[in-house]
Tab-separated table of C-alpha atoms and ligand atoms in Angstrom:
chain	number	residue	atom	x	y	z
A	1419	MET	CA	0.000	0.000	0.000
A	1420	THR	CA	1.278	3.409	-0.870
A	1421	LYS	CA	-0.608	6.499	0.200
A	1422	VAL	CA	-0.144	8.345	-3.036
A	1423	ALA	CA	-0.388	6.494	-6.318
A	1424	ARG	CA	-1.329	9.099	-8.883
A	1425	PRO	CA	-0.350	8.045	-12.435
A	1426	GLU	CA	2.092	10.953	-12.820
A	1427	LEU	CA	3.831	9.850	-9.626
A	1428	ARG	CA	4.190	6.331	-11.002
A	1429	GLU	CA	5.646	7.742	-14.218
A	1430	LEU	CA	8.134	9.839	-12.272
A	1431	GLY	CA	9.024	6.719	-10.286
A	1432	GLU	CA	9.619	4.774	-13.474
A	1433	ARG	CA	11.867	7.516	-14.849
A	1434	ASN	CA	13.890	7.545	-11.630
A	1435	PHE	CA	14.086	3.753	-11.693
A	1436	LEU	CA	15.439	3.817	-15.245
A	1437	TRP	CA	17.948	6.559	-14.363
A	1438	ALA	CA	19.276	4.547	-11.437
A	1439	LYS	CA	19.312	1.312	-13.451
A	1440	ALA	CA	21.453	2.933	-16.128
A	1441	HIS	CA	24.059	3.656	-13.431
A	1442	MET	CA	23.989	0.315	-11.639
A	1443	GLY	CA	25.755	-1.878	-14.177
A	1444	ALA	CA	27.381	-4.144	-11.587
A	1445	LEU	CA	23.997	-5.254	-10.283
A	1446	THR	CA	22.271	-5.470	-13.653
A	1447	THR	CA	25.154	-7.399	-15.243
A	1448	LEU	CA	25.307	-9.943	-12.414
A	1449	ALA	CA	21.524	-10.234	-12.327
A	1450	GLY	CA	21.444	-10.613	-16.108
A	1451	LYS	CA	23.858	-13.542	-15.931
A	1452	LYS	CA	22.634	-15.246	-12.786
A	1453	GLY	CA	18.934	-14.517	-13.119
A	1454	GLU	CA	18.491	-16.064	-16.546
A	1455	GLU	CA	17.319	-19.407	-15.201
A	1456	ARG	CA	15.092	-17.714	-12.629
A	1457	PRO	CA	16.947	-19.111	-9.586
A	1458	LEU	CA	14.455	-17.557	-7.149
A	1459	GLN	CA	11.346	-18.773	-8.964
A	1460	ASP	CA	8.313	-18.345	-6.646
A	1461	VAL	CA	10.474	-17.610	-3.624
A	1462	ARG	CA	8.653	-15.157	-1.346
A	1463	LEU	CA	11.022	-12.407	-0.289
A	1464	GLY	CA	10.227	-10.045	2.571
A	1465	VAL	CA	12.172	-6.832	2.073
A	1466	CYS	CA	12.674	-3.871	4.412
A	1467	LEU	CA	14.889	-1.285	2.703
A	1468	HIS	CA	14.803	2.471	2.159
A	1469	VAL	CA	12.398	2.812	-0.750
A	1470	THR	CA	14.674	4.673	-3.145
A	1471	LYS	CA	15.287	4.551	-6.884
A	1472	GLU	CA	18.283	2.256	-6.248
A	1473	THR	CA	16.103	-0.140	-4.259
A	1474	SER	CA	13.714	-0.296	-7.199
A	1475	VAL	CA	16.607	-1.624	-9.305
A	1476	LEU	CA	17.289	-4.366	-6.743
A	1477	VAL	CA	13.590	-5.249	-6.647
A	1478	ASP	CA	13.598	-5.377	-10.464
A	1479	ALA	CA	16.554	-7.780	-10.375
A	1480	LEU	CA	14.900	-10.017	-7.767
A	1481	LEU	CA	11.653	-10.101	-9.739
A	1482	GLY	CA	13.709	-10.970	-12.813
A	1483	ALA	CA	15.108	-13.955	-10.901
A	1484	GLY	CA	11.540	-15.152	-10.342
A	1485	ALA	CA	10.994	-13.982	-6.764
A	1486	GLU	CA	7.819	-12.498	-5.312
A	1487	VAL	CA	8.645	-9.324	-3.403
A	1488	ALA	CA	6.844	-7.731	-0.439
A	1489	LEU	CA	8.427	-4.415	0.537
A	1490	ALA	CA	8.273	-2.067	3.532
A	1491	ALA	CA	10.440	0.975	4.248
A	1492	ALA	CA	13.461	0.869	6.557
A	1493	ASN	CA	12.675	4.327	7.955
A	1494	PRO	CA	9.378	6.229	8.382
A	1495	LEU	CA	10.721	9.275	6.531
A	1496	SER	CA	12.986	7.847	3.829
A	1497	THR	CA	10.442	6.598	1.281
A	1498	GLN	CA	10.476	8.263	-2.123
A	1499	ASP	CA	6.739	8.201	-2.882
A	1500	ASP	CA	7.260	8.118	-6.649
A	1501	ILE	CA	9.301	4.936	-6.303
A	1502	ALA	CA	6.757	3.364	-3.938
A	1503	ALA	CA	4.022	4.203	-6.446
A	1504	TYR	CA	6.013	2.731	-9.341
A	1505	LEU	CA	7.014	-0.427	-7.453
A	1506	SER	CA	3.454	-1.030	-6.315
A	1507	THR	CA	2.677	-1.881	-9.952
A	1508	ARG	CA	5.216	-4.705	-9.792
A	1509	ALA	CA	5.395	-5.893	-6.177
A	1510	LYS	CA	3.539	-5.681	-2.868
A	1511	VAL	CA	4.527	-2.382	-1.286
A	1512	TRP	CA	3.665	-0.934	2.105
A	1513	ALA	CA	5.570	2.336	2.306
A	1514	TRP	CA	5.010	6.059	2.177
A	1515	ARG	CA	6.983	9.061	3.332
A	1516	GLY	CA	5.937	10.308	6.739
A	1517	GLU	CA	4.722	7.088	8.373
A	1518	THR	CA	3.961	7.325	12.075
A	1519	ALA	CA	5.784	4.893	14.363
A	1520	GLU	CA	2.629	2.735	14.470
A	1521	GLU	CA	2.243	2.796	10.682
A	1522	TYR	CA	5.908	1.892	10.267
A	1523	ASP	CA	5.448	-1.207	12.447
A	1524	TRP	CA	2.179	-2.025	10.691
A	1525	CYS	CA	3.914	-1.987	7.279
A	1526	ILE	CA	6.544	-4.427	8.540
A	1527	GLN	CA	3.791	-6.689	9.859
A	1528	GLN	CA	2.133	-6.631	6.417
A	1529	VAL	CA	5.374	-7.899	4.876
A	1530	LEU	CA	5.524	-10.716	7.438
A	1531	ALA	CA	1.870	-11.544	6.737
A	1532	THR	CA	2.882	-12.525	3.178
A	1533	ARG	CA	4.753	-15.470	4.824
A	1534	PRO	CA	8.169	-14.654	3.344
A	1535	GLN	CA	10.710	-17.452	3.036
A	1536	GLN	CA	13.711	-15.112	2.969
A	1537	LEU	CA	14.268	-11.626	4.340
A	1538	ILE	CA	16.349	-8.699	3.149
A	1539	ASP	CA	16.645	-6.034	5.824
A	1540	ASP	CA	18.315	-2.702	6.604
A	1541	GLY	CA	18.589	-2.042	10.339
A	1542	ALA	CA	17.149	-5.422	11.475
A	1543	ASP	CA	13.622	-4.222	12.328
A	1544	LEU	CA	12.177	-6.860	9.986
A	1545	HIS	CA	14.422	-9.595	11.399
A	1546	VAL	CA	13.543	-8.633	14.974
A	1547	ALA	CA	9.815	-8.524	14.164
A	1548	ALA	CA	10.112	-11.936	12.464
A	1549	HIS	CA	11.835	-13.410	15.532
A	1550	ALA	CA	9.132	-11.982	17.807
A	1551	LYS	CA	6.589	-13.956	15.778
A	1552	GLY	CA	8.548	-17.236	15.781
A	1553	ALA	CA	10.124	-16.840	12.317
A	1554	ASP	CA	8.052	-19.743	10.977
A	1555	GLY	CA	8.897	-20.707	7.410
A	1556	ILE	CA	11.846	-18.303	7.130
A	1557	VAL	CA	14.982	-20.090	5.916
A	1558	GLY	CA	17.409	-17.177	6.029
A	1559	GLY	CA	18.083	-13.569	5.242
A	1560	SER	CA	20.558	-10.758	4.857
A	1561	GLU	CA	21.318	-7.439	6.527
A	1562	GLU	CA	22.412	-4.212	4.925
A	1563	THR	CA	23.815	-1.934	7.603
A	1564	THR	CA	26.256	-1.788	10.517
A	1565	THR	CA	23.576	-1.173	13.142
A	1566	GLY	CA	21.509	-4.092	11.857
A	1567	VAL	CA	24.526	-6.422	11.978
A	1568	VAL	CA	25.280	-5.271	15.545
A	1569	ARG	CA	21.674	-6.061	16.553
A	1570	LEU	CA	21.721	-9.464	14.832
A	1571	ARG	CA	25.017	-10.425	16.473
A	1572	ALA	CA	23.454	-9.449	19.833
A	1573	LEU	CA	20.430	-11.632	18.976
A	1574	GLU	CA	22.742	-14.477	17.941
A	1575	SER	CA	24.648	-14.416	21.229
A	1576	GLY	CA	21.493	-13.731	23.279
A	1577	ARG	CA	18.381	-15.768	22.556
A	1578	GLY	CA	19.786	-17.143	19.297
A	1579	LEU	CA	19.012	-16.636	15.631
A	1580	ALA	CA	16.179	-18.637	14.074
A	1581	TYR	CA	17.891	-18.775	10.653
A	1582	PRO	CA	21.215	-17.909	8.985
A	1583	VAL	CA	21.841	-14.276	8.064
A	1584	ILE	CA	24.424	-12.924	5.633
A	1585	ALA	CA	25.908	-9.623	6.846
A	1586	VAL	CA	26.068	-7.807	3.521
A	1587	ASN	CA	27.429	-4.773	5.370
A	1588	ASP	CA	30.612	-6.737	6.075
A	1589	ALA	CA	31.480	-7.108	2.379
A	1590	MET	CA	34.388	-4.862	1.441
A	1591	THR	CA	32.468	-3.832	-1.661
A	1592	LYS	CA	29.756	-2.584	0.716
A	1593	PHE	CA	31.213	-0.809	3.717
A	1594	LEU	CA	34.291	0.629	1.989
A	1595	PHE	CA	32.179	2.398	-0.612
A	1596	ASP	CA	28.567	2.673	0.570
A	1597	ASN	CA	29.285	3.666	4.166
A	1598	ARG	CA	32.213	5.892	3.222
A	1599	TYR	CA	31.714	7.443	-0.236
A	1600	GLY	CA	27.928	7.004	-0.355
A	1601	THR	CA	27.166	8.452	3.047
A	1602	GLY	CA	29.951	11.002	2.795
A	1603	GLN	CA	28.482	12.597	-0.314
A	1604	SER	CA	24.786	12.131	0.380
A	1605	THR	CA	24.906	13.382	3.966
A	1606	PHE	CA	26.163	16.725	2.709
A	1607	ASP	CA	23.659	16.563	-0.116
A	1608	GLY	CA	20.994	16.297	2.624
A	1609	ILE	CA	22.417	19.018	4.867
A	1610	MET	CA	22.863	21.387	1.937
A	1611	ARG	CA	19.437	20.758	0.373
A	1612	ALA	CA	17.893	21.310	3.808
A	1613	THR	CA	19.828	24.389	4.937
A	1614	ALA	CA	21.194	25.820	1.655
A	1615	LEU	CA	24.132	27.127	3.705
A	1616	LEU	CA	27.844	27.226	2.946
A	1617	ILE	CA	30.103	24.489	4.292
A	1618	ALA	CA	33.378	26.283	3.503
A	1619	GLY	CA	34.828	28.015	6.516
A	1620	LYS	CA	32.559	26.256	8.977
A	1621	GLU	CA	33.752	23.894	11.679
A	1622	VAL	CA	32.171	20.520	10.947
A	1623	VAL	CA	32.221	18.175	13.928
A	1624	VAL	CA	32.026	14.524	12.942
A	1625	ILE	CA	31.093	12.249	15.810
A	1626	GLY	CA	32.337	8.728	15.088
A	1627	TYR	CA	35.265	7.990	12.774
A	1628	GLY	CA	34.149	4.617	11.467
A	1629	TRP	CA	33.423	4.025	7.793
A	1630	VAL	CA	30.583	6.533	7.685
A	1631	GLY	CA	32.426	9.150	9.755
A	1632	LYS	CA	35.522	8.877	7.537
A	1633	GLY	CA	33.417	9.613	4.466
A	1634	VAL	CA	31.619	12.528	6.096
A	1635	ALA	CA	34.917	14.021	7.329
A	1636	MET	CA	36.564	13.584	3.922
A	1637	ARG	CA	33.739	15.335	2.088
A	1638	ALA	CA	33.484	18.113	4.695
A	1639	ARG	CA	37.165	18.870	4.194
A	1640	GLY	CA	36.761	18.719	0.422
A	1641	MET	CA	34.181	21.492	0.604
A	1642	GLY	CA	36.395	23.728	2.683
A	1643	GLY	CA	35.062	22.836	6.094
A	1644	ARG	CA	37.379	22.745	9.087
A	1645	VAL	CA	36.848	19.256	10.462
A	1646	ARG	CA	36.938	18.102	14.069
A	1647	VAL	CA	36.453	14.441	14.947
A	1648	VAL	CA	34.994	13.141	18.193
A	1649	GLU	CA	35.819	9.478	18.847
A	1650	VAL	CA	35.932	7.074	21.779
A	1651	ASP	CA	38.037	4.360	20.111
A	1652	PRO	CA	41.724	5.261	20.615
A	1653	VAL	CA	42.841	3.646	17.329
A	1654	LYS	CA	40.206	5.498	15.278
A	1655	ALA	CA	41.137	8.699	17.108
A	1656	ILE	CA	44.797	8.314	16.066
A	1657	GLU	CA	43.659	7.615	12.513
A	1658	ALA	CA	41.640	10.850	12.490
A	1659	HIS	CA	44.563	12.762	14.005
A	1660	LEU	CA	47.016	11.458	11.378
A	1661	ASP	CA	44.470	12.118	8.646
A	1662	GLY	CA	44.954	15.734	9.653
A	1663	PHE	CA	41.768	16.440	11.621
A	1664	GLU	CA	41.372	18.065	15.025
A	1665	VAL	CA	40.400	15.398	17.533
A	1666	SER	CA	38.723	16.085	20.858
A	1667	GLY	CA	35.847	15.192	23.147
A	1668	ILE	CA	32.366	16.589	22.565
A	1669	GLU	CA	32.886	19.062	25.465
A	1670	ARG	CA	35.585	20.861	23.475
A	1671	ALA	CA	33.735	20.490	20.155
A	1672	VAL	CA	30.647	22.398	21.346
A	1673	GLU	CA	32.736	25.524	21.917
A	1674	THR	CA	33.552	26.043	18.238
A	1675	GLY	CA	31.464	23.627	16.150
A	1676	ASP	CA	29.067	24.992	13.522
A	1677	VAL	CA	27.732	21.739	12.024
A	1678	PHE	CA	27.516	18.499	14.010
A	1679	VAL	CA	27.139	15.183	12.173
A	1680	THR	CA	26.688	11.966	14.147
A	1681	ALA	CA	27.877	8.665	12.643
A	1682	THR	CA	28.296	6.186	15.482
A	1683	GLY	CA	25.304	3.830	15.675
A	1684	GLN	CA	25.356	4.667	19.400
A	1685	LYS	CA	22.788	6.581	21.463
A	1686	ASN	CA	23.097	10.087	22.917
A	1687	VAL	CA	26.549	10.797	21.493
A	1688	VAL	CA	25.357	14.407	21.328
A	1689	PRO	CA	23.649	14.666	24.717
A	1690	TYR	CA	21.205	17.420	25.594
A	1691	GLY	CA	23.753	18.948	27.981
A	1692	ALA	CA	26.191	19.386	25.073
A	1693	ILE	CA	23.502	20.975	22.873
A	1694	LEU	CA	22.872	23.609	25.555
A	1695	LYS	CA	26.528	24.663	25.315
A	1696	MET	CA	26.633	24.947	21.511
A	1697	LYS	CA	27.052	28.183	19.603
A	1698	GLU	CA	24.007	30.132	18.469
A	1699	GLY	CA	22.836	28.734	15.140
A	1700	ALA	CA	24.618	25.366	15.376
A	1701	ILE	CA	23.301	22.780	12.922
A	1702	LEU	CA	22.632	19.208	14.065
A	1703	ALA	CA	22.377	16.286	11.660
A	1704	ASN	CA	22.563	12.518	11.986
A	1705	ALA	CA	23.969	10.024	9.475
A	1706	GLY	CA	23.566	6.936	11.695
A	1707	HIS	CA	20.807	4.416	11.140
A	1708	PHE	CA	18.502	5.297	14.056
A	1709	ASP	CA	17.424	8.675	15.412
A	1710	VAL	CA	19.022	7.986	18.794
A	1711	GLU	CA	22.412	9.655	18.310
A	1712	ILE	CA	21.380	13.229	19.090
A	1713	GLU	CA	19.285	13.521	22.281
A	1714	VAL	CA	16.406	14.935	20.253
A	1715	GLY	CA	13.539	13.881	22.519
A	1716	LYS	CA	14.878	15.748	25.542
A	1717	MET	CA	15.890	18.763	23.462
A	1718	LEU	CA	12.404	19.099	21.956
A	1719	SER	CA	10.569	18.520	25.231
A	1720	GLU	CA	12.663	21.155	27.043
A	1721	ALA	CA	12.590	23.642	24.140
A	1722	LYS	CA	10.891	27.021	24.510
A	1723	GLY	CA	9.762	26.796	20.906
A	1724	VAL	CA	10.162	24.600	17.822
A	1725	ARG	CA	9.220	25.648	14.310
A	1726	GLU	CA	9.938	24.359	10.831
A	1727	VAL	CA	11.918	27.097	9.114
A	1728	ARG	CA	12.509	25.154	5.894
A	1729	PRO	CA	11.585	21.656	4.779
A	1730	ASN	CA	13.675	19.294	6.911
A	1731	VAL	CA	15.003	22.078	9.154
A	1732	GLU	CA	13.539	22.767	12.585
A	1733	GLU	CA	14.601	25.776	14.590
A	1734	VAL	CA	14.802	24.851	18.266
A	1735	LEU	CA	14.714	27.665	20.835
A	1736	LEU	CA	16.648	26.388	23.832
A	1737	PRO	CA	15.761	27.400	27.423
A	1738	GLY	CA	18.742	29.803	27.656
A	1739	GLY	CA	17.530	31.710	24.569
A	1740	LYS	CA	19.950	30.252	21.997
A	1741	LYS	CA	18.700	28.677	18.772
A	1742	VAL	CA	19.977	25.504	17.110
A	1743	TYR	CA	18.800	23.905	13.877
A	1744	LEU	CA	17.873	20.240	13.586
A	1745	VAL	CA	18.063	18.582	10.164
A	1746	ALA	CA	15.589	15.818	9.269
A	1747	ARG	CA	14.381	15.549	12.896
A	1748	GLY	CA	17.613	13.764	13.763
A	1749	ARG	CA	16.788	10.901	11.428
A	1750	ILE	CA	19.151	9.562	8.740
A	1751	ALA	CA	19.793	12.903	6.986
A	1752	ASN	CA	21.028	11.600	3.642
A	1753	LEU	CA	17.832	9.638	3.082
A	1754	VAL	CA	15.318	12.038	4.605
A	1755	ALA	CA	16.682	15.324	3.259
A	1756	ALA	CA	18.263	13.913	0.075
A	1757	GLU	CA	17.936	10.723	-1.973
A	1758	GLY	CA	20.381	8.426	-0.204
A	1759	HIS	CA	23.514	7.051	-1.817
A	1760	PRO	CA	24.231	7.514	-5.505
A	1761	PRO	CA	23.413	4.557	-7.764
A	1762	GLU	CA	27.079	3.897	-8.610
A	1763	VAL	CA	27.622	3.075	-4.938
A	1764	MET	CA	24.401	1.144	-4.448
A	1765	GLN	CA	25.180	-1.074	-7.442
A	1766	MET	CA	27.770	-2.747	-5.225
A	1767	SER	CA	25.733	-2.919	-2.021
A	1768	PHE	CA	22.771	-4.351	-3.886
A	1769	ALA	CA	24.826	-6.724	-6.025
A	1770	ASN	CA	25.907	-8.167	-2.672
A	1771	GLN	CA	22.263	-8.319	-1.536
A	1772	TYR	CA	21.330	-10.094	-4.761
A	1773	LEU	CA	24.128	-12.663	-4.377
A	1774	ALA	CA	23.192	-13.143	-0.705
A	1775	ALA	CA	19.584	-13.905	-1.661
A	1776	LEU	CA	20.791	-16.543	-4.149
A	1777	GLU	CA	23.190	-18.016	-1.606
A	1778	ILE	CA	20.573	-18.266	1.132
A	1779	HIS	CA	18.182	-19.919	-1.300
A	1780	SER	CA	20.658	-22.514	-2.549
A	1781	LYS	CA	22.670	-23.180	0.626
A	1782	HIS	CA	20.445	-22.478	3.658
A	1783	SER	CA	20.045	-26.154	4.513
A	1784	GLN	CA	23.826	-26.454	4.940
A	1785	MET	CA	24.139	-23.245	6.940
A	1786	GLU	CA	23.992	-22.762	10.699
A	1787	ASN	CA	21.751	-20.239	12.407
A	1788	ARG	CA	24.376	-17.536	12.718
A	1789	VAL	CA	25.620	-14.333	11.124
A	1790	TYR	CA	27.822	-15.026	8.093
A	1791	GLY	CA	30.216	-12.657	6.360
A	1792	VAL	CA	30.560	-12.341	2.588
A	1793	SER	CA	33.129	-14.535	0.866
A	1794	ARG	CA	36.205	-13.021	-0.767
A	1795	GLU	CA	35.070	-14.566	-4.072
A	1796	ALA	CA	31.712	-12.776	-3.915
A	1797	ASP	CA	33.444	-9.512	-3.025
A	1798	ASN	CA	35.820	-9.897	-5.974
A	1799	GLU	CA	32.974	-10.758	-8.314
A	1800	VAL	CA	31.093	-7.601	-7.302
A	1801	ALA	CA	34.238	-5.472	-7.504
A	1802	ALA	CA	35.064	-6.774	-10.989
A	1803	ALA	CA	31.529	-6.039	-12.210
A	1804	ALA	CA	31.647	-2.551	-10.655
A	1805	LEU	CA	35.029	-1.773	-12.228
A	1806	GLU	CA	33.681	-2.811	-15.597
A	1807	SER	CA	30.627	-0.595	-15.142
A	1808	MET	CA	32.918	2.315	-14.273
A	1809	GLY	CA	35.060	1.715	-17.364
A	1810	VAL	CA	38.157	0.899	-15.336
A	1811	SER	CA	40.366	-2.016	-16.322
A	1812	ILE	CA	43.163	-3.452	-14.226
A	1813	GLY	CA	45.910	-5.984	-14.757
A	1814	GLU	CA	46.543	-9.232	-12.925
A	1815	PRO	CA	49.690	-10.723	-11.421
A	1816	THR	CA	51.916	-12.687	-13.814
A	1817	GLU	CA	52.506	-16.424	-13.274
A	1818	GLU	CA	56.001	-15.517	-12.053
A	1819	GLN	CA	54.544	-13.118	-9.483
A	1820	LYS	CA	51.966	-15.662	-8.310
A	1821	ALA	CA	54.771	-18.205	-7.773
A	1822	TYR	CA	56.921	-15.592	-5.988
A	1823	SER	CA	54.154	-14.815	-3.490
A	1824	LYS	CA	53.981	-18.503	-2.584
A	1825	SER	CA	57.714	-19.095	-2.226
A	1826	TRP	CA	59.910	-18.676	0.844
A	1827	THR	CA	63.223	-18.963	-0.943
A	1828	GLY	CA	62.993	-15.476	-2.478
B	735	LIG	N1	23.307	7.146	6.392
B	735	LIG	C1	23.500	6.028	5.719
B	735	LIG	O1	23.058	5.876	4.580
B	735	LIG	C2	24.311	4.937	6.355
B	735	LIG	C3	25.093	4.080	5.571
B	735	LIG	C4	25.848	3.101	6.205
B	735	LIG	C5	25.794	2.983	7.584
B	735	LIG	N2	24.985	3.820	8.313
B	735	LIG	C6	24.886	3.762	9.769
B	735	LIG	O2	25.856	4.676	10.296
B	735	LIG	C7	26.271	4.255	11.592
B	735	LIG	C8	27.798	4.112	11.615
B	735	LIG	O3	28.167	3.090	10.701
B	735	LIG	P1	29.710	2.730	10.432
B	735	LIG	O4	29.713	1.701	9.376
B	735	LIG	O5	30.521	3.958	10.279
B	735	LIG	O6	30.069	2.049	11.844
B	735	LIG	P2	31.540	1.840	12.447
B	735	LIG	O7	31.374	0.797	13.491
B	735	LIG	O8	32.528	1.646	11.350
B	735	LIG	O9	31.855	3.249	13.124
B	735	LIG	C9	31.215	3.764	14.247
B	735	LIG	C10	32.241	4.602	14.990
B	735	LIG	O10	31.589	5.329	16.031
B	735	LIG	C11	32.467	5.354	17.139
B	735	LIG	N3	31.715	5.638	18.364
B	735	LIG	C12	30.927	4.794	19.085
B	735	LIG	N4	30.456	5.430	20.169
B	735	LIG	C13	30.926	6.695	20.119
B	735	LIG	C14	30.774	7.834	20.969
B	735	LIG	N5	30.070	7.771	22.100
B	735	LIG	N6	31.404	8.980	20.605
B	735	LIG	C15	32.158	9.047	19.483
B	735	LIG	N7	32.346	7.994	18.657
B	735	LIG	C16	31.734	6.839	18.969
B	735	LIG	C17	33.083	3.961	17.142
B	735	LIG	O11	34.280	3.935	17.919
B	735	LIG	C18	33.337	3.744	15.666
B	735	LIG	O12	34.607	4.198	15.257
B	735	LIG	C19	25.506	2.963	11.850
B	735	LIG	O13	24.300	3.257	12.525
B	735	LIG	C20	25.194	2.464	10.457
B	735	LIG	O14	24.135	1.555	10.430
B	735	LIG	C21	24.276	4.815	7.724
């Protein structure tokens, strides 16, 4: 079910689907080769992903492999309604932009009501909901993002997983490019579409220097921002320091920061107390999966006033009289205030999702109920297809070099 399904919206969705497809050669080439014999014929797939133009290309590939797809959104605000409208002509879709928390859960329940045999998830809400219902008939699934993998590993070591899950996030062709280059670019796309302000000359505080944080910091610097990194992992903090960034705790960062971007997967990394000490006009945005990183709830409940000054920008009048600006309500800014990652990045993430769906289907009976990584072979296959789509060719080691790397005599 999509709330808005006017014909012109469907047409726009189709145009966006075709645009993305034309830039996702790695996925379409692999799907073209592997999907020919319809390896997922009549397999019911339950999917919970951000409903973007790139996701429509994955759904197209899965349908081409013979699967039946039931889709819900991975965030209440990230659905692109044109894509939902277009996909609803080809699959079962329960997604619209601006779902309430109850509607979001309801959509996920609708996907489970189709009795999926395999799940594809982003953030693990679908997996967790499936486990709460006993996971009957589900033979396996995959997970797209860091936070989802963290939750599934916690489930695995806690009450136990009911089926095997492939952690697509852990593929090198996923986290190195999607988390870093995808989020790096699209987070600023979101902040800039929302605020229309200049990044150059501003102090951008990046909280978390993992794969997402590295990308955000890199792009902030590229646009002339002065970057400060806040980390709690000593190794990552050294990395940020040697990459040439200021490194400090949040207490120091609030004194000079202009734009704060969270990228940790952890809660309250920008606590309300820190927000109170920020400069007038500070901008707050989150790139992490859930809206828990900035202490938004407390800030809004204590605020003297909150008003939307632009789409996706709320002005928050703090008790002391200062104003700060919240982008995308503290939700995943690149997907709420922009369109998520570019298709050239998602071609790799979703090629991995496609291969994971095939692997679960063909090998689930030999797999244990645990979280699996992605094999080096699959990573190389996706990387080779992506290189080809980008028009980049590389060499390979000579026979002499291969022998040399296996010898100890020199
Ligand atoms: N916006 C997107 O499209 C997108 C894309 C990929 C991942 N994500 C999400 O972004 C988040 C980060 O993902 P990642 O792959 O970079 O994870 P990561 O594990 O590589 O990095 C997280 C970093 O945050 C640091 N951290 C944890 N607690 C902290 C704290 N209190 N203060 C400062 N730093 C802290 C960790 O030490 C780590 O270096 C996750 O929620 C992930 O699901 C979002």
